[in-house]
Short mmCIF file of N, CA and C in Angstrom, two decimals:
data_model
loop_
_atom_site.label_atom_id
_atom_site.label_comp_id
_atom_site.label_asym_id
_atom_site.label_seq_id
_atom_site.Cartn_x
_atom_site.Cartn_y
_atom_site.Cartn_z
N VAL A 1 -41.79 32.83 -39.82
CA VAL A 1 -42.10 32.52 -38.43
C VAL A 1 -43.52 32.97 -38.17
N VAL A 2 -44.32 32.07 -37.70
CA VAL A 2 -45.69 32.41 -37.33
C VAL A 2 -45.65 32.93 -35.90
N GLY A 3 -46.17 34.12 -35.70
CA GLY A 3 -46.16 34.72 -34.38
C GLY A 3 -45.01 35.69 -34.22
N ASP A 4 -44.59 35.90 -32.98
CA ASP A 4 -43.55 36.87 -32.64
C ASP A 4 -42.25 36.14 -32.36
N LEU A 5 -41.11 36.83 -32.59
CA LEU A 5 -39.81 36.23 -32.39
C LEU A 5 -38.94 37.18 -31.59
N ARG A 6 -38.28 36.66 -30.57
CA ARG A 6 -37.44 37.48 -29.71
C ARG A 6 -36.07 36.84 -29.55
N PHE A 7 -35.02 37.63 -29.80
CA PHE A 7 -33.65 37.22 -29.53
C PHE A 7 -33.14 38.04 -28.37
N GLY A 8 -32.38 37.44 -27.48
CA GLY A 8 -31.79 38.16 -26.36
C GLY A 8 -32.35 37.70 -25.04
N ARG A 9 -31.95 38.39 -24.01
CA ARG A 9 -32.35 38.04 -22.66
C ARG A 9 -33.48 38.95 -22.21
N ASP A 10 -34.49 38.37 -21.62
CA ASP A 10 -35.65 39.14 -21.17
C ASP A 10 -35.28 39.93 -19.92
N ILE A 11 -35.45 41.25 -19.99
CA ILE A 11 -35.14 42.08 -18.83
C ILE A 11 -36.38 42.76 -18.28
N SER A 12 -37.53 42.39 -18.80
CA SER A 12 -38.77 43.03 -18.35
C SER A 12 -39.58 42.06 -17.51
N LEU A 13 -40.63 42.56 -16.97
CA LEU A 13 -41.57 41.73 -16.22
C LEU A 13 -42.81 41.48 -17.06
N THR A 14 -42.67 41.67 -18.37
CA THR A 14 -43.79 41.56 -19.29
C THR A 14 -44.20 40.10 -19.46
N SER A 15 -45.49 39.86 -19.50
CA SER A 15 -45.96 38.53 -19.86
C SER A 15 -46.24 38.54 -21.36
N TYR A 16 -45.97 37.43 -22.00
CA TYR A 16 -46.09 37.35 -23.44
C TYR A 16 -47.20 36.41 -23.84
N ASP A 17 -47.79 36.69 -25.01
CA ASP A 17 -48.82 35.81 -25.55
C ASP A 17 -48.20 34.47 -25.94
N ASP A 18 -49.04 33.51 -26.21
CA ASP A 18 -48.58 32.17 -26.58
C ASP A 18 -47.85 32.13 -27.91
N ASP A 19 -47.98 33.17 -28.74
CA ASP A 19 -47.36 33.11 -30.06
C ASP A 19 -45.92 33.62 -30.07
N TRP A 20 -45.31 33.86 -28.90
CA TRP A 20 -43.92 34.31 -28.84
C TRP A 20 -42.98 33.11 -28.94
N HIS A 21 -41.95 33.24 -29.78
CA HIS A 21 -40.89 32.25 -29.89
C HIS A 21 -39.63 32.90 -29.33
N PHE A 22 -39.04 32.33 -28.29
CA PHE A 22 -37.89 32.92 -27.63
C PHE A 22 -36.60 32.20 -28.01
N VAL A 23 -35.57 32.95 -28.23
CA VAL A 23 -34.22 32.41 -28.34
C VAL A 23 -33.43 33.19 -27.30
N ASP A 24 -33.17 32.57 -26.17
CA ASP A 24 -32.55 33.27 -25.05
C ASP A 24 -31.03 33.34 -25.21
N GLU A 25 -30.62 33.95 -26.30
CA GLU A 25 -29.21 34.10 -26.62
C GLU A 25 -29.08 35.12 -27.74
N ASP A 26 -27.87 35.35 -28.17
CA ASP A 26 -27.64 36.26 -29.27
C ASP A 26 -28.20 35.66 -30.56
N VAL A 27 -28.31 36.48 -31.60
CA VAL A 27 -28.92 36.03 -32.86
C VAL A 27 -28.09 34.89 -33.45
N PRO A 28 -28.65 33.68 -33.51
CA PRO A 28 -27.88 32.52 -33.98
C PRO A 28 -27.86 32.40 -35.50
N VAL A 29 -26.86 31.69 -35.99
CA VAL A 29 -26.73 31.49 -37.43
C VAL A 29 -27.95 30.74 -37.99
N GLN A 30 -28.62 29.95 -37.18
CA GLN A 30 -29.80 29.21 -37.63
C GLN A 30 -30.93 30.13 -38.08
N ALA A 31 -30.86 31.39 -37.75
CA ALA A 31 -31.89 32.33 -38.16
C ALA A 31 -31.78 32.70 -39.63
N SER A 32 -30.73 32.24 -40.30
CA SER A 32 -30.46 32.67 -41.67
C SER A 32 -31.55 32.30 -42.67
N GLY A 33 -32.41 31.35 -42.37
CA GLY A 33 -33.46 30.98 -43.31
C GLY A 33 -34.74 31.80 -43.17
N ILE A 34 -34.81 32.66 -42.20
CA ILE A 34 -36.03 33.41 -41.94
C ILE A 34 -36.22 34.51 -42.98
N ARG A 35 -37.36 34.47 -43.68
CA ARG A 35 -37.69 35.49 -44.68
C ARG A 35 -38.82 36.40 -44.21
N CYS A 36 -39.64 35.89 -43.28
CA CYS A 36 -40.79 36.66 -42.82
C CYS A 36 -41.09 36.33 -41.36
N VAL A 37 -41.35 37.37 -40.57
CA VAL A 37 -41.85 37.20 -39.22
C VAL A 37 -43.23 37.83 -39.22
N GLU A 38 -44.25 37.01 -38.99
CA GLU A 38 -45.63 37.51 -39.08
C GLU A 38 -45.98 38.47 -37.95
N GLY A 39 -45.34 38.34 -36.83
CA GLY A 39 -45.61 39.22 -35.68
C GLY A 39 -44.47 40.19 -35.47
N ASP A 40 -44.11 40.40 -34.20
CA ASP A 40 -43.04 41.32 -33.82
C ASP A 40 -41.69 40.62 -33.85
N LEU A 41 -40.64 41.36 -34.19
CA LEU A 41 -39.27 40.89 -34.07
C LEU A 41 -38.57 41.77 -33.06
N THR A 42 -38.06 41.16 -31.99
CA THR A 42 -37.40 41.89 -30.92
C THR A 42 -35.99 41.36 -30.75
N ILE A 43 -35.03 42.25 -30.82
CA ILE A 43 -33.63 41.90 -30.57
C ILE A 43 -33.18 42.82 -29.44
N THR A 44 -33.18 42.28 -28.23
CA THR A 44 -32.99 43.09 -27.05
C THR A 44 -32.04 42.42 -26.05
N ASN A 45 -31.14 43.22 -25.51
CA ASN A 45 -30.29 42.78 -24.42
C ASN A 45 -29.40 41.59 -24.82
N THR A 46 -28.84 41.64 -26.02
CA THR A 46 -27.85 40.62 -26.41
C THR A 46 -26.50 41.06 -25.88
N THR A 47 -25.63 40.11 -25.63
CA THR A 47 -24.34 40.45 -25.04
C THR A 47 -23.18 40.44 -26.03
N SER A 48 -23.29 39.67 -27.11
CA SER A 48 -22.16 39.60 -28.03
C SER A 48 -22.54 39.76 -29.50
N THR A 49 -23.78 40.06 -29.80
CA THR A 49 -24.19 40.26 -31.19
C THR A 49 -23.57 41.55 -31.71
N VAL A 50 -22.70 41.42 -32.73
CA VAL A 50 -22.02 42.56 -33.33
C VAL A 50 -22.78 43.02 -34.57
N ASP A 51 -23.32 42.06 -35.31
CA ASP A 51 -24.11 42.38 -36.50
C ASP A 51 -25.29 41.42 -36.57
N LEU A 52 -26.17 41.67 -37.51
CA LEU A 52 -27.39 40.86 -37.63
C LEU A 52 -27.36 40.01 -38.90
N SER A 53 -26.18 39.62 -39.33
CA SER A 53 -26.02 38.87 -40.59
C SER A 53 -26.88 37.61 -40.68
N PRO A 54 -27.19 36.90 -39.59
CA PRO A 54 -28.09 35.75 -39.73
C PRO A 54 -29.49 36.13 -40.23
N LEU A 55 -29.85 37.41 -40.16
CA LEU A 55 -31.17 37.86 -40.59
C LEU A 55 -31.14 38.50 -41.98
N ALA A 56 -30.10 38.23 -42.76
CA ALA A 56 -29.91 38.88 -44.06
C ALA A 56 -31.01 38.53 -45.07
N ASN A 57 -31.71 37.43 -44.90
CA ASN A 57 -32.78 37.05 -45.83
C ASN A 57 -34.14 37.58 -45.44
N LEU A 58 -34.23 38.24 -44.31
CA LEU A 58 -35.51 38.74 -43.80
C LEU A 58 -36.01 39.89 -44.66
N ALA A 59 -37.25 39.78 -45.14
CA ALA A 59 -37.82 40.81 -46.01
C ALA A 59 -39.05 41.50 -45.41
N VAL A 60 -39.83 40.79 -44.60
CA VAL A 60 -41.08 41.34 -44.10
C VAL A 60 -41.23 41.05 -42.61
N ILE A 61 -41.61 42.08 -41.86
CA ILE A 61 -41.97 41.94 -40.45
C ILE A 61 -43.40 42.45 -40.34
N GLY A 62 -44.30 41.57 -39.93
CA GLY A 62 -45.71 41.94 -39.87
C GLY A 62 -46.06 42.87 -38.73
N GLY A 63 -45.29 42.82 -37.66
CA GLY A 63 -45.54 43.66 -36.49
C GLY A 63 -44.44 44.67 -36.28
N ASP A 64 -44.03 44.83 -35.02
CA ASP A 64 -43.00 45.81 -34.66
C ASP A 64 -41.60 45.23 -34.85
N LEU A 65 -40.63 46.11 -35.08
CA LEU A 65 -39.22 45.77 -35.03
C LEU A 65 -38.60 46.58 -33.90
N ASP A 66 -38.07 45.88 -32.91
CA ASP A 66 -37.46 46.52 -31.74
C ASP A 66 -36.02 46.03 -31.63
N ILE A 67 -35.08 46.95 -31.77
CA ILE A 67 -33.66 46.65 -31.61
C ILE A 67 -33.15 47.56 -30.50
N SER A 68 -32.92 46.99 -29.33
CA SER A 68 -32.58 47.84 -28.18
C SER A 68 -31.67 47.14 -27.18
N ILE A 69 -30.86 47.95 -26.52
CA ILE A 69 -30.01 47.52 -25.41
C ILE A 69 -29.08 46.37 -25.83
N ASN A 70 -28.41 46.54 -26.97
CA ASN A 70 -27.46 45.55 -27.47
C ASN A 70 -26.07 46.17 -27.40
N ASP A 71 -25.32 45.79 -26.39
CA ASP A 71 -24.05 46.45 -26.08
C ASP A 71 -23.01 46.40 -27.18
N GLN A 72 -22.97 45.32 -27.95
CA GLN A 72 -21.91 45.14 -28.95
C GLN A 72 -22.36 45.37 -30.38
N LEU A 73 -23.63 45.62 -30.62
CA LEU A 73 -24.15 45.78 -31.99
C LEU A 73 -23.55 47.02 -32.65
N THR A 74 -22.90 46.83 -33.82
CA THR A 74 -22.24 47.94 -34.51
C THR A 74 -22.87 48.28 -35.85
N THR A 75 -23.67 47.37 -36.42
CA THR A 75 -24.20 47.62 -37.76
C THR A 75 -25.56 46.96 -37.97
N LEU A 76 -26.35 47.58 -38.83
CA LEU A 76 -27.66 47.04 -39.24
C LEU A 76 -27.66 46.66 -40.72
N THR A 77 -26.50 46.68 -41.35
CA THR A 77 -26.44 46.49 -42.81
C THR A 77 -27.05 45.17 -43.27
N ALA A 78 -27.07 44.15 -42.46
CA ALA A 78 -27.66 42.87 -42.86
C ALA A 78 -29.17 42.95 -43.03
N LEU A 79 -29.78 44.02 -42.55
CA LEU A 79 -31.24 44.15 -42.65
C LEU A 79 -31.67 44.84 -43.93
N ASP A 80 -30.77 44.98 -44.88
CA ASP A 80 -31.08 45.73 -46.09
C ASP A 80 -32.10 45.06 -47.01
N SER A 81 -32.51 43.83 -46.72
CA SER A 81 -33.56 43.17 -47.50
C SER A 81 -34.96 43.48 -46.99
N ILE A 82 -35.06 44.06 -45.81
CA ILE A 82 -36.38 44.37 -45.24
C ILE A 82 -37.03 45.51 -46.03
N THR A 83 -38.25 45.27 -46.49
CA THR A 83 -39.00 46.29 -47.21
C THR A 83 -40.22 46.77 -46.43
N THR A 84 -40.74 45.90 -45.55
CA THR A 84 -42.00 46.22 -44.88
C THR A 84 -41.94 45.90 -43.39
N ILE A 85 -42.35 46.86 -42.59
CA ILE A 85 -42.56 46.66 -41.16
C ILE A 85 -44.01 47.07 -40.90
N GLY A 86 -44.81 46.12 -40.44
CA GLY A 86 -46.24 46.38 -40.26
C GLY A 86 -46.59 47.21 -39.04
N GLY A 87 -45.66 47.32 -38.09
CA GLY A 87 -45.92 48.07 -36.87
C GLY A 87 -44.90 49.17 -36.67
N ASP A 88 -44.47 49.33 -35.43
CA ASP A 88 -43.51 50.38 -35.07
C ASP A 88 -42.07 49.94 -35.30
N LEU A 89 -41.20 50.91 -35.50
CA LEU A 89 -39.77 50.68 -35.59
C LEU A 89 -39.13 51.40 -34.41
N ASP A 90 -38.53 50.64 -33.49
CA ASP A 90 -37.91 51.20 -32.30
C ASP A 90 -36.45 50.76 -32.25
N ILE A 91 -35.54 51.74 -32.22
CA ILE A 91 -34.11 51.46 -32.11
C ILE A 91 -33.55 52.40 -31.06
N TYR A 92 -33.04 51.85 -29.97
CA TYR A 92 -32.51 52.70 -28.91
C TYR A 92 -31.55 51.92 -28.00
N ARG A 93 -30.68 52.67 -27.33
CA ARG A 93 -29.70 52.15 -26.36
C ARG A 93 -28.82 51.04 -26.92
N ASN A 94 -28.30 51.25 -28.12
CA ASN A 94 -27.31 50.37 -28.73
C ASN A 94 -26.02 51.18 -28.79
N ALA A 95 -25.21 51.09 -27.76
CA ALA A 95 -24.10 52.00 -27.52
C ALA A 95 -23.10 52.11 -28.68
N LYS A 96 -22.85 51.03 -29.40
CA LYS A 96 -21.84 51.04 -30.47
C LYS A 96 -22.44 51.23 -31.86
N LEU A 97 -23.74 51.36 -31.95
CA LEU A 97 -24.40 51.56 -33.24
C LEU A 97 -24.40 53.04 -33.58
N THR A 98 -23.72 53.41 -34.66
CA THR A 98 -23.56 54.83 -35.00
C THR A 98 -24.29 55.23 -36.27
N THR A 99 -24.90 54.27 -36.98
CA THR A 99 -25.59 54.58 -38.22
C THR A 99 -26.80 53.67 -38.39
N LEU A 100 -27.76 54.13 -39.15
CA LEU A 100 -28.93 53.30 -39.46
C LEU A 100 -28.84 52.73 -40.87
N LYS A 101 -27.66 52.79 -41.47
CA LYS A 101 -27.45 52.23 -42.80
C LYS A 101 -27.83 50.75 -42.76
N GLY A 102 -28.60 50.35 -43.73
CA GLY A 102 -29.12 48.99 -43.78
C GLY A 102 -30.63 48.99 -43.72
N LEU A 103 -31.20 50.11 -43.28
CA LEU A 103 -32.65 50.21 -43.22
C LEU A 103 -33.20 50.99 -44.41
N ASP A 104 -32.34 51.29 -45.37
CA ASP A 104 -32.70 52.11 -46.53
C ASP A 104 -33.80 51.50 -47.40
N GLY A 105 -33.90 50.17 -47.38
CA GLY A 105 -34.88 49.49 -48.24
C GLY A 105 -36.29 49.46 -47.69
N ILE A 106 -36.47 49.93 -46.48
CA ILE A 106 -37.81 49.91 -45.87
C ILE A 106 -38.67 50.98 -46.55
N THR A 107 -39.77 50.52 -47.13
CA THR A 107 -40.68 51.44 -47.83
C THR A 107 -41.99 51.64 -47.08
N THR A 108 -42.28 50.74 -46.13
CA THR A 108 -43.53 50.82 -45.39
C THR A 108 -43.30 50.52 -43.92
N VAL A 109 -43.75 51.46 -43.06
CA VAL A 109 -43.75 51.25 -41.60
C VAL A 109 -45.11 51.64 -41.09
#
């Protein structure tokens, strides 16, 4: 994906650059082909996403990875192919997420 990618519902008043690609819903199965996001990947305020299995092929994030405010998210294990995050890693307010297992393969942040 060229640019930034966001899954979930926007709860901020932030304006975004033209390179943002929005999916105003939970992480869809169509995301399964994504291997690289050149910008930021944001998964925020989803209502029914339990796992991130559609992102199992993702290996590189050029910018930030933000996983926040996902009420039903229970696991990050599908992210075990990610080796590189070019920016910040932010994970917060995911009420049912009890482990960071799945992020073990990240060697660069």
